[in-house]
mmCIF file of C-alpha atoms in Angstrom:
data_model
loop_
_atom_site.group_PDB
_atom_site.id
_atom_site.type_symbol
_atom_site.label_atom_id
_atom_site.label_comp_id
_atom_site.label_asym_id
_atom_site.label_seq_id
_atom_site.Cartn_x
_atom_site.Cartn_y
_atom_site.Cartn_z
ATOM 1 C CA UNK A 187 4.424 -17.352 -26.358
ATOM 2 C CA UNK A 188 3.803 -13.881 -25.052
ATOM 3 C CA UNK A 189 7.241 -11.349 -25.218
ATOM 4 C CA UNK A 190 8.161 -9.838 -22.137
ATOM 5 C CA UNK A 191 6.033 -6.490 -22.217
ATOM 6 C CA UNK A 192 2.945 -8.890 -22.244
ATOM 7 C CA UNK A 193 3.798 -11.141 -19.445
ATOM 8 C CA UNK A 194 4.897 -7.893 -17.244
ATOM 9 C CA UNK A 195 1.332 -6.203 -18.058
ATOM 10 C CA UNK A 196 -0.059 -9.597 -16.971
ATOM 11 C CA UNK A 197 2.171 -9.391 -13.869
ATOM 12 C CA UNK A 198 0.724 -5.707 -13.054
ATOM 13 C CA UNK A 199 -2.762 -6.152 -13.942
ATOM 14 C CA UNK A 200 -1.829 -9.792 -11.683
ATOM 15 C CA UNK A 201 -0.856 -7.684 -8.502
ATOM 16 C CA UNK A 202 -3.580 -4.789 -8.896
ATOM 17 C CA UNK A 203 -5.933 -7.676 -8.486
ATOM 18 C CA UNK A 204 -4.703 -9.161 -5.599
ATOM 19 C CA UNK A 205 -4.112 -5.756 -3.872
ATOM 20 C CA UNK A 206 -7.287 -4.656 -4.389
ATOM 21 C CA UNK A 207 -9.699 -5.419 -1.489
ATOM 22 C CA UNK A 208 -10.218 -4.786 2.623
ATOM 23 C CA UNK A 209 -7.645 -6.560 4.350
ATOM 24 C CA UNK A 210 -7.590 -7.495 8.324
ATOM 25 C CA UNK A 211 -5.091 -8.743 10.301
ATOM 26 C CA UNK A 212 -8.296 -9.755 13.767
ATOM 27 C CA UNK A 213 -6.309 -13.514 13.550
ATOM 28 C CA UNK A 214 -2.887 -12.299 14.652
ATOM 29 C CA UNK A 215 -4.386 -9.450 16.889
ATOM 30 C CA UNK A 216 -6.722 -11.865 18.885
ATOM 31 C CA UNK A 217 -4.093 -14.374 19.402
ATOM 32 C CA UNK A 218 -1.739 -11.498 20.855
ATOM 33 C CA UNK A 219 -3.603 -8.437 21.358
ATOM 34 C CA UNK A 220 -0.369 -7.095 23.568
ATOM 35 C CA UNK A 221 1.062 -6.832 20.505
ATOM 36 C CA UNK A 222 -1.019 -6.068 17.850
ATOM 37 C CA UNK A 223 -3.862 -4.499 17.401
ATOM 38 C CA UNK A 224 -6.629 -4.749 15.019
ATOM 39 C CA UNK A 225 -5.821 -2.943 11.753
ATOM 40 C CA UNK A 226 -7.734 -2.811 8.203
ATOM 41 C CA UNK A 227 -5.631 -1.928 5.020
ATOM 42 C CA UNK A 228 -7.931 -0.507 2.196
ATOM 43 C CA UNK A 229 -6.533 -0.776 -1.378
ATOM 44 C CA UNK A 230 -9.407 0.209 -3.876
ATOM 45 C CA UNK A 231 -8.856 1.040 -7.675
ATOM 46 C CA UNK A 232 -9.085 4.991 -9.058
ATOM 47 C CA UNK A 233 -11.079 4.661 -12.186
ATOM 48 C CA UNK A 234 -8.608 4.452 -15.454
ATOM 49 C CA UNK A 235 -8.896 8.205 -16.205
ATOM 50 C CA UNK A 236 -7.305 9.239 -13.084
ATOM 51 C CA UNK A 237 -3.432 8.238 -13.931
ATOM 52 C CA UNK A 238 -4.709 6.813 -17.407
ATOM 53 C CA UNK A 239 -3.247 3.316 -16.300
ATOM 54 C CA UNK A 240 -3.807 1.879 -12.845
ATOM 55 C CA UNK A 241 -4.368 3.918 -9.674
ATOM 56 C CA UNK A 242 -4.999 2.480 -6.130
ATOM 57 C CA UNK A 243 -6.574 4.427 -3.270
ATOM 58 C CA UNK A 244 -5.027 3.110 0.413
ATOM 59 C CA UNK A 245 -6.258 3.726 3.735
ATOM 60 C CA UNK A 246 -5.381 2.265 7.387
ATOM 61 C CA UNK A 247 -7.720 2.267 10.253
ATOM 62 C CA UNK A 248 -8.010 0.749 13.632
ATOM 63 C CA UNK A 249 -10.896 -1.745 13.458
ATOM 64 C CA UNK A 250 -12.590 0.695 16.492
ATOM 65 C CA UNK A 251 -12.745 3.833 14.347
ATOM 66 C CA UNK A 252 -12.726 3.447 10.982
ATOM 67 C CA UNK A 253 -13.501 6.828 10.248
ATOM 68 C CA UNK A 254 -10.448 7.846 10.970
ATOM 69 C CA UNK A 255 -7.380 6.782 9.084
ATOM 70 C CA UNK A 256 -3.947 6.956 10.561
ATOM 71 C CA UNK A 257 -1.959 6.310 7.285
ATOM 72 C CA UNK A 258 -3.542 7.388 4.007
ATOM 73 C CA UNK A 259 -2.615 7.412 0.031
ATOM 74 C CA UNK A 260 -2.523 7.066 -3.675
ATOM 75 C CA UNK A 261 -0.389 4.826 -5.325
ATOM 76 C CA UNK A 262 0.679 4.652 -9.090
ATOM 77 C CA UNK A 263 1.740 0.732 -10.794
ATOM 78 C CA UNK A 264 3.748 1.314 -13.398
ATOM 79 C CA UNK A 265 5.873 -1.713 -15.400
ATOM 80 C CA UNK A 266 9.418 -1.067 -15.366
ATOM 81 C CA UNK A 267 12.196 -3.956 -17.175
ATOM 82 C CA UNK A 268 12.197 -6.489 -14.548
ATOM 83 C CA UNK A 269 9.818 -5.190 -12.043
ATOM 84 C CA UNK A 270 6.653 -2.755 -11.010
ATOM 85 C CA UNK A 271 7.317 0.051 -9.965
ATOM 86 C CA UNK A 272 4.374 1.537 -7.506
ATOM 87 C CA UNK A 273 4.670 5.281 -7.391
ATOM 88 C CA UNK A 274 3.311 6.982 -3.597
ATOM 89 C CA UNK A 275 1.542 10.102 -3.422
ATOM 90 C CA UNK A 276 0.225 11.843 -0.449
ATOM 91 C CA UNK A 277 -3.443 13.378 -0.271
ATOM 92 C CA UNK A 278 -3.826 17.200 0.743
ATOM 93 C CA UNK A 279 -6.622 17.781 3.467
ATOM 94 C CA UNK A 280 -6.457 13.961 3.605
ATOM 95 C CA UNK A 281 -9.158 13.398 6.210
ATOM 96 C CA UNK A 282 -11.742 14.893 3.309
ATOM 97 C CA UNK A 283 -11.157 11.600 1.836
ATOM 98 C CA UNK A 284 -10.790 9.163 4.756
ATOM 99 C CA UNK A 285 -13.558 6.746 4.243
ATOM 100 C CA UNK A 286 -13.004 6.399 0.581
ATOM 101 C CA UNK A 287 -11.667 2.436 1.264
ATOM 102 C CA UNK A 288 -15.275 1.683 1.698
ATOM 103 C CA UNK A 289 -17.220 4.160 -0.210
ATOM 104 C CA UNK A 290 -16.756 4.714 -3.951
ATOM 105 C CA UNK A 291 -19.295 8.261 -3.371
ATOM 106 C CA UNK A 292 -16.350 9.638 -1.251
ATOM 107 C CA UNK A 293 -13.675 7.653 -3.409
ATOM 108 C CA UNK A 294 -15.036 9.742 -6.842
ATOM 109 C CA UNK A 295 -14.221 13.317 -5.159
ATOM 110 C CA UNK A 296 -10.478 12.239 -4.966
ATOM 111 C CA UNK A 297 -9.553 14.185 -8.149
ATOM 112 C CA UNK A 298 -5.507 14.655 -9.441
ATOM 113 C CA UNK A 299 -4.885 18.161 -8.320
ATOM 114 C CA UNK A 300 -5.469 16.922 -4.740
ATOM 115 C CA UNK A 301 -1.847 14.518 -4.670
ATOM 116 C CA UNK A 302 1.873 14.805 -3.899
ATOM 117 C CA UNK A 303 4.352 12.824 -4.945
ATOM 118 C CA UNK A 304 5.943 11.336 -2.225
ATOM 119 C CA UNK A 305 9.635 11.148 -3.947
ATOM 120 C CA UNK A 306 11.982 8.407 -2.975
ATOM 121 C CA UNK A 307 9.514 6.687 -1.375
ATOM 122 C CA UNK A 308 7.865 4.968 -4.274
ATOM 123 C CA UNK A 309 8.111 0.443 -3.977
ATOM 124 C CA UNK A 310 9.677 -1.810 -6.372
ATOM 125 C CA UNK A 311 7.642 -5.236 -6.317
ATOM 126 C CA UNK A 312 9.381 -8.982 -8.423
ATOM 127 C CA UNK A 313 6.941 -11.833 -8.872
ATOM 128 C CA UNK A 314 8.295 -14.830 -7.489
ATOM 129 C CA UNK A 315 5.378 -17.607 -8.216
ATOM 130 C CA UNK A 316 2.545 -17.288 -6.239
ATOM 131 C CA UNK A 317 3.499 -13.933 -4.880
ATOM 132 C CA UNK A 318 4.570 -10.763 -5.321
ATOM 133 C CA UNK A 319 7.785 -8.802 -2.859
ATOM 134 C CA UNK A 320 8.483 -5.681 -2.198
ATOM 135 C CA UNK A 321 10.514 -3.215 -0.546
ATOM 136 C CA UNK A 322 10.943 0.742 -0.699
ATOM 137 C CA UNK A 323 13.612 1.934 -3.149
ATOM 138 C CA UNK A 324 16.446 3.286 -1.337
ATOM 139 C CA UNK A 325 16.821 5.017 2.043
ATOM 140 C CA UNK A 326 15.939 8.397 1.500
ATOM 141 C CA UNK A 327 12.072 8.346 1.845
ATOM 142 C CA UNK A 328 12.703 10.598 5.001
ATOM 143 C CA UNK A 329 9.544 10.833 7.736
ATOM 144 C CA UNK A 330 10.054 12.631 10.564
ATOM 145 C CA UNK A 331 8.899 11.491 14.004
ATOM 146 C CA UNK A 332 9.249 12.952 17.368
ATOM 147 C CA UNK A 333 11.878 15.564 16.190
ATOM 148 C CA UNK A 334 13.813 12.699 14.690
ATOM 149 C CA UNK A 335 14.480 12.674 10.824
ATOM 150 C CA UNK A 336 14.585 8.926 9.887
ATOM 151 C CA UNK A 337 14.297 6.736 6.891
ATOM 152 C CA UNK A 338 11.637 4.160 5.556
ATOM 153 C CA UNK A 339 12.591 0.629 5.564
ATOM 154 C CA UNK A 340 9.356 -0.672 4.439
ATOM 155 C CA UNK A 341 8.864 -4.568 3.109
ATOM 156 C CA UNK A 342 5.403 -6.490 1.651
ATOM 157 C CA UNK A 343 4.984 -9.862 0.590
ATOM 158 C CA UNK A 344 1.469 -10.262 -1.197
ATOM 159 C CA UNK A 345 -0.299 -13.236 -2.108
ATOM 160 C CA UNK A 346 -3.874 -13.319 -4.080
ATOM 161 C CA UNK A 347 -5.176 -13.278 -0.393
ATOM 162 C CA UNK A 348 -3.465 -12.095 2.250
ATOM 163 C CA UNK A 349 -0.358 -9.474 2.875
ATOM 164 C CA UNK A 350 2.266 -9.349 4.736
ATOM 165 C CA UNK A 351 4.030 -5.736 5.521
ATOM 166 C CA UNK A 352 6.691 -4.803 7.963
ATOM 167 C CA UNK A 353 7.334 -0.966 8.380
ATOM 168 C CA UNK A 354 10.294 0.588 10.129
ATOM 169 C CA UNK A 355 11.765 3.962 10.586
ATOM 170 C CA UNK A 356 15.605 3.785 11.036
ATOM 171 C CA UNK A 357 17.381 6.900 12.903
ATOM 172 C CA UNK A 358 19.291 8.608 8.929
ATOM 173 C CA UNK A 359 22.858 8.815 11.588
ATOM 174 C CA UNK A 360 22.989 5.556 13.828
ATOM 175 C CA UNK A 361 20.331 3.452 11.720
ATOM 176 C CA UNK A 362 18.771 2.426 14.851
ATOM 177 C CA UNK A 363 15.065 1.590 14.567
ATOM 178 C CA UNK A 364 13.120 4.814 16.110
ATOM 179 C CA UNK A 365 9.459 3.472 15.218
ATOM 180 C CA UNK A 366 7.734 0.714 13.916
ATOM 181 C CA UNK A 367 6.635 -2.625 15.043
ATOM 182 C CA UNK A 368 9.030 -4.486 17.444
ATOM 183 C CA UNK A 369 7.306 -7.785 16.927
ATOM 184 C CA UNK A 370 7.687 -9.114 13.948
ATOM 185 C CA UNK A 371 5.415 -7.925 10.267
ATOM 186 C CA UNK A 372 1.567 -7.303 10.343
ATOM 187 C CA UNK A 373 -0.167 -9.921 8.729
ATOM 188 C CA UNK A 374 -3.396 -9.564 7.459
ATOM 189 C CA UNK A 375 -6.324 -11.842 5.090
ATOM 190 C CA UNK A 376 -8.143 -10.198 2.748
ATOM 191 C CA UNK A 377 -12.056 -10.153 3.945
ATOM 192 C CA UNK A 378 -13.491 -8.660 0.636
ATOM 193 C CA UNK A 379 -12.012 -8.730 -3.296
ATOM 194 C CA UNK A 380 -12.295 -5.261 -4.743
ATOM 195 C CA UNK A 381 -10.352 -6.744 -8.054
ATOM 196 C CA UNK A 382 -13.390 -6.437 -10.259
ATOM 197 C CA UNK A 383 -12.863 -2.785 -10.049
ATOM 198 C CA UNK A 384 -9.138 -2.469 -11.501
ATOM 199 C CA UNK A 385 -9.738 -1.571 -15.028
ATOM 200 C CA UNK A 386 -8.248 -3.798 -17.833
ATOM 201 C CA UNK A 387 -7.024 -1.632 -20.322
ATOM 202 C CA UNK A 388 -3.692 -0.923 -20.375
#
C-alpha cells in the first residue's frame, strides 16, 4: 500500500497529465455564440530543469487569432498535505512568448529570469475520483480593471478530458461582480494530449 507522499505524487503527476494539452470550448460556443465565443486554453509542460519539478506553460486565444493571447502564464504544481498547490507567475514582455502553446521552438526561449510571481493568486486543487477542483486561495489576488481594484474568484473542475473554469472579478468594497462571464463557466474538451511531455521524475 503506497503512504500518503506516494499517492499525492501520483495525484500531481495525475493532474499534470490531464492538464496538459489544447483545449476548446467550439461545442458550447456554436450552440450559443451570443454568449460565448470560441476560446483555446494551452497548458504545455516546461522541461524538468526549469522549476526542477513540474512547470506548465498556459496561454488563451480566440480561435480567430491565435497569435495573440489575451491571458498568458507559468504555473508551478507543488504537493502540499492534503492538496496541490499550483503556484502562478506572470511572463515579462509576454507577447515574446505568445505562441509557445503550440510551438515547443518558442516554448524553449521561456527561461526563469523572465517570471513573476503572481502572490495570492496561486490555486489549491483536491482529487475527488475522476476529477480534480479547484479554486484560488483567498481573495486578495487583486487585478485591476477599468480603474476598479477587484479580487479573483476563480474556480476549475478538470477531468482527464475536458475543463471546466469560471472566472470572476468581484468589486474588493461591495463584492459585486465587475467582470467575468455572466453566463455560466467556460467549458471546454481537450482536442490534443500534450501529457507525454510532463516529465516523470519527481
Amino acid at each position: 500500500m503506497m503512504d500518503k507522499a506516494e499517492v499525492t505524487s501520483t495525484d500531481l503527476l495525475t493532474l499534470a497529465r490531464w492538464m496538459a494539452g489544447d483545449f476548446s470550448n467550439y461545442k458550447q460556443a456554436s450552440a450559443s455564440p451570443k454568449d460565448f465565443a470560441h476560446i483555446h486554453v494551452f497548458f504545455r509542460p516546461l522541461p524538468f530543469d526549469f522549476f526542477s519539478g513540474i512547470g506548465l506553460y498556459s496561454e488563451q486565444v480566440y480561435d480567430y487569432d491565435l497569435w495573440t493571447p489575451y491571458r498568458q502564464g507559468v504555473h508551478r504544481l507543488v504537493n502540499r498535505d492534503n492538496h496541490i498547490y499550483i503556484e502562478n507567475f506572470s511572463l515579462k514582455n509576454a507577447m515574446f512568448y505568445a505562441g509557445s502553446g503550440r510551438n515547443l521552438d518558442i516554448l524553449n526561449t521561456i527561461s526563469p529570469d523572465v517570471i513573476e510571481r503572481r502572490h495570492n493568486c496561486s490555486m489549491v486543487f483536491r482529487r475527488e475520483g475522476d476529477r480534480f477542483f479547484g479554486e484560488v486561495e483567498g481573495n486578495s489576488c487583486f487585478i485591476e480593471k477599468n480603474g476598479c481594484k477587484t479580487y479573483l474568484d476563480s474556480y476549475v473542475e478538470i477531468t482527464e478530458t475536458t475543463w471546466v473554469s469560471l472566472d470572476k472579478g468581484m468589486d474588493v468594497h461591495t463584492h459585486q461582480q465587475v467582470w467575468g462571464s455572466t453566463t455560466g463557466p467556460l467549458k471546454f474538451e481537450k482536442q490534443e494530449s500534450f501529457a507525454h511531455e510532463v516529465p516523470t521524475v519527481l
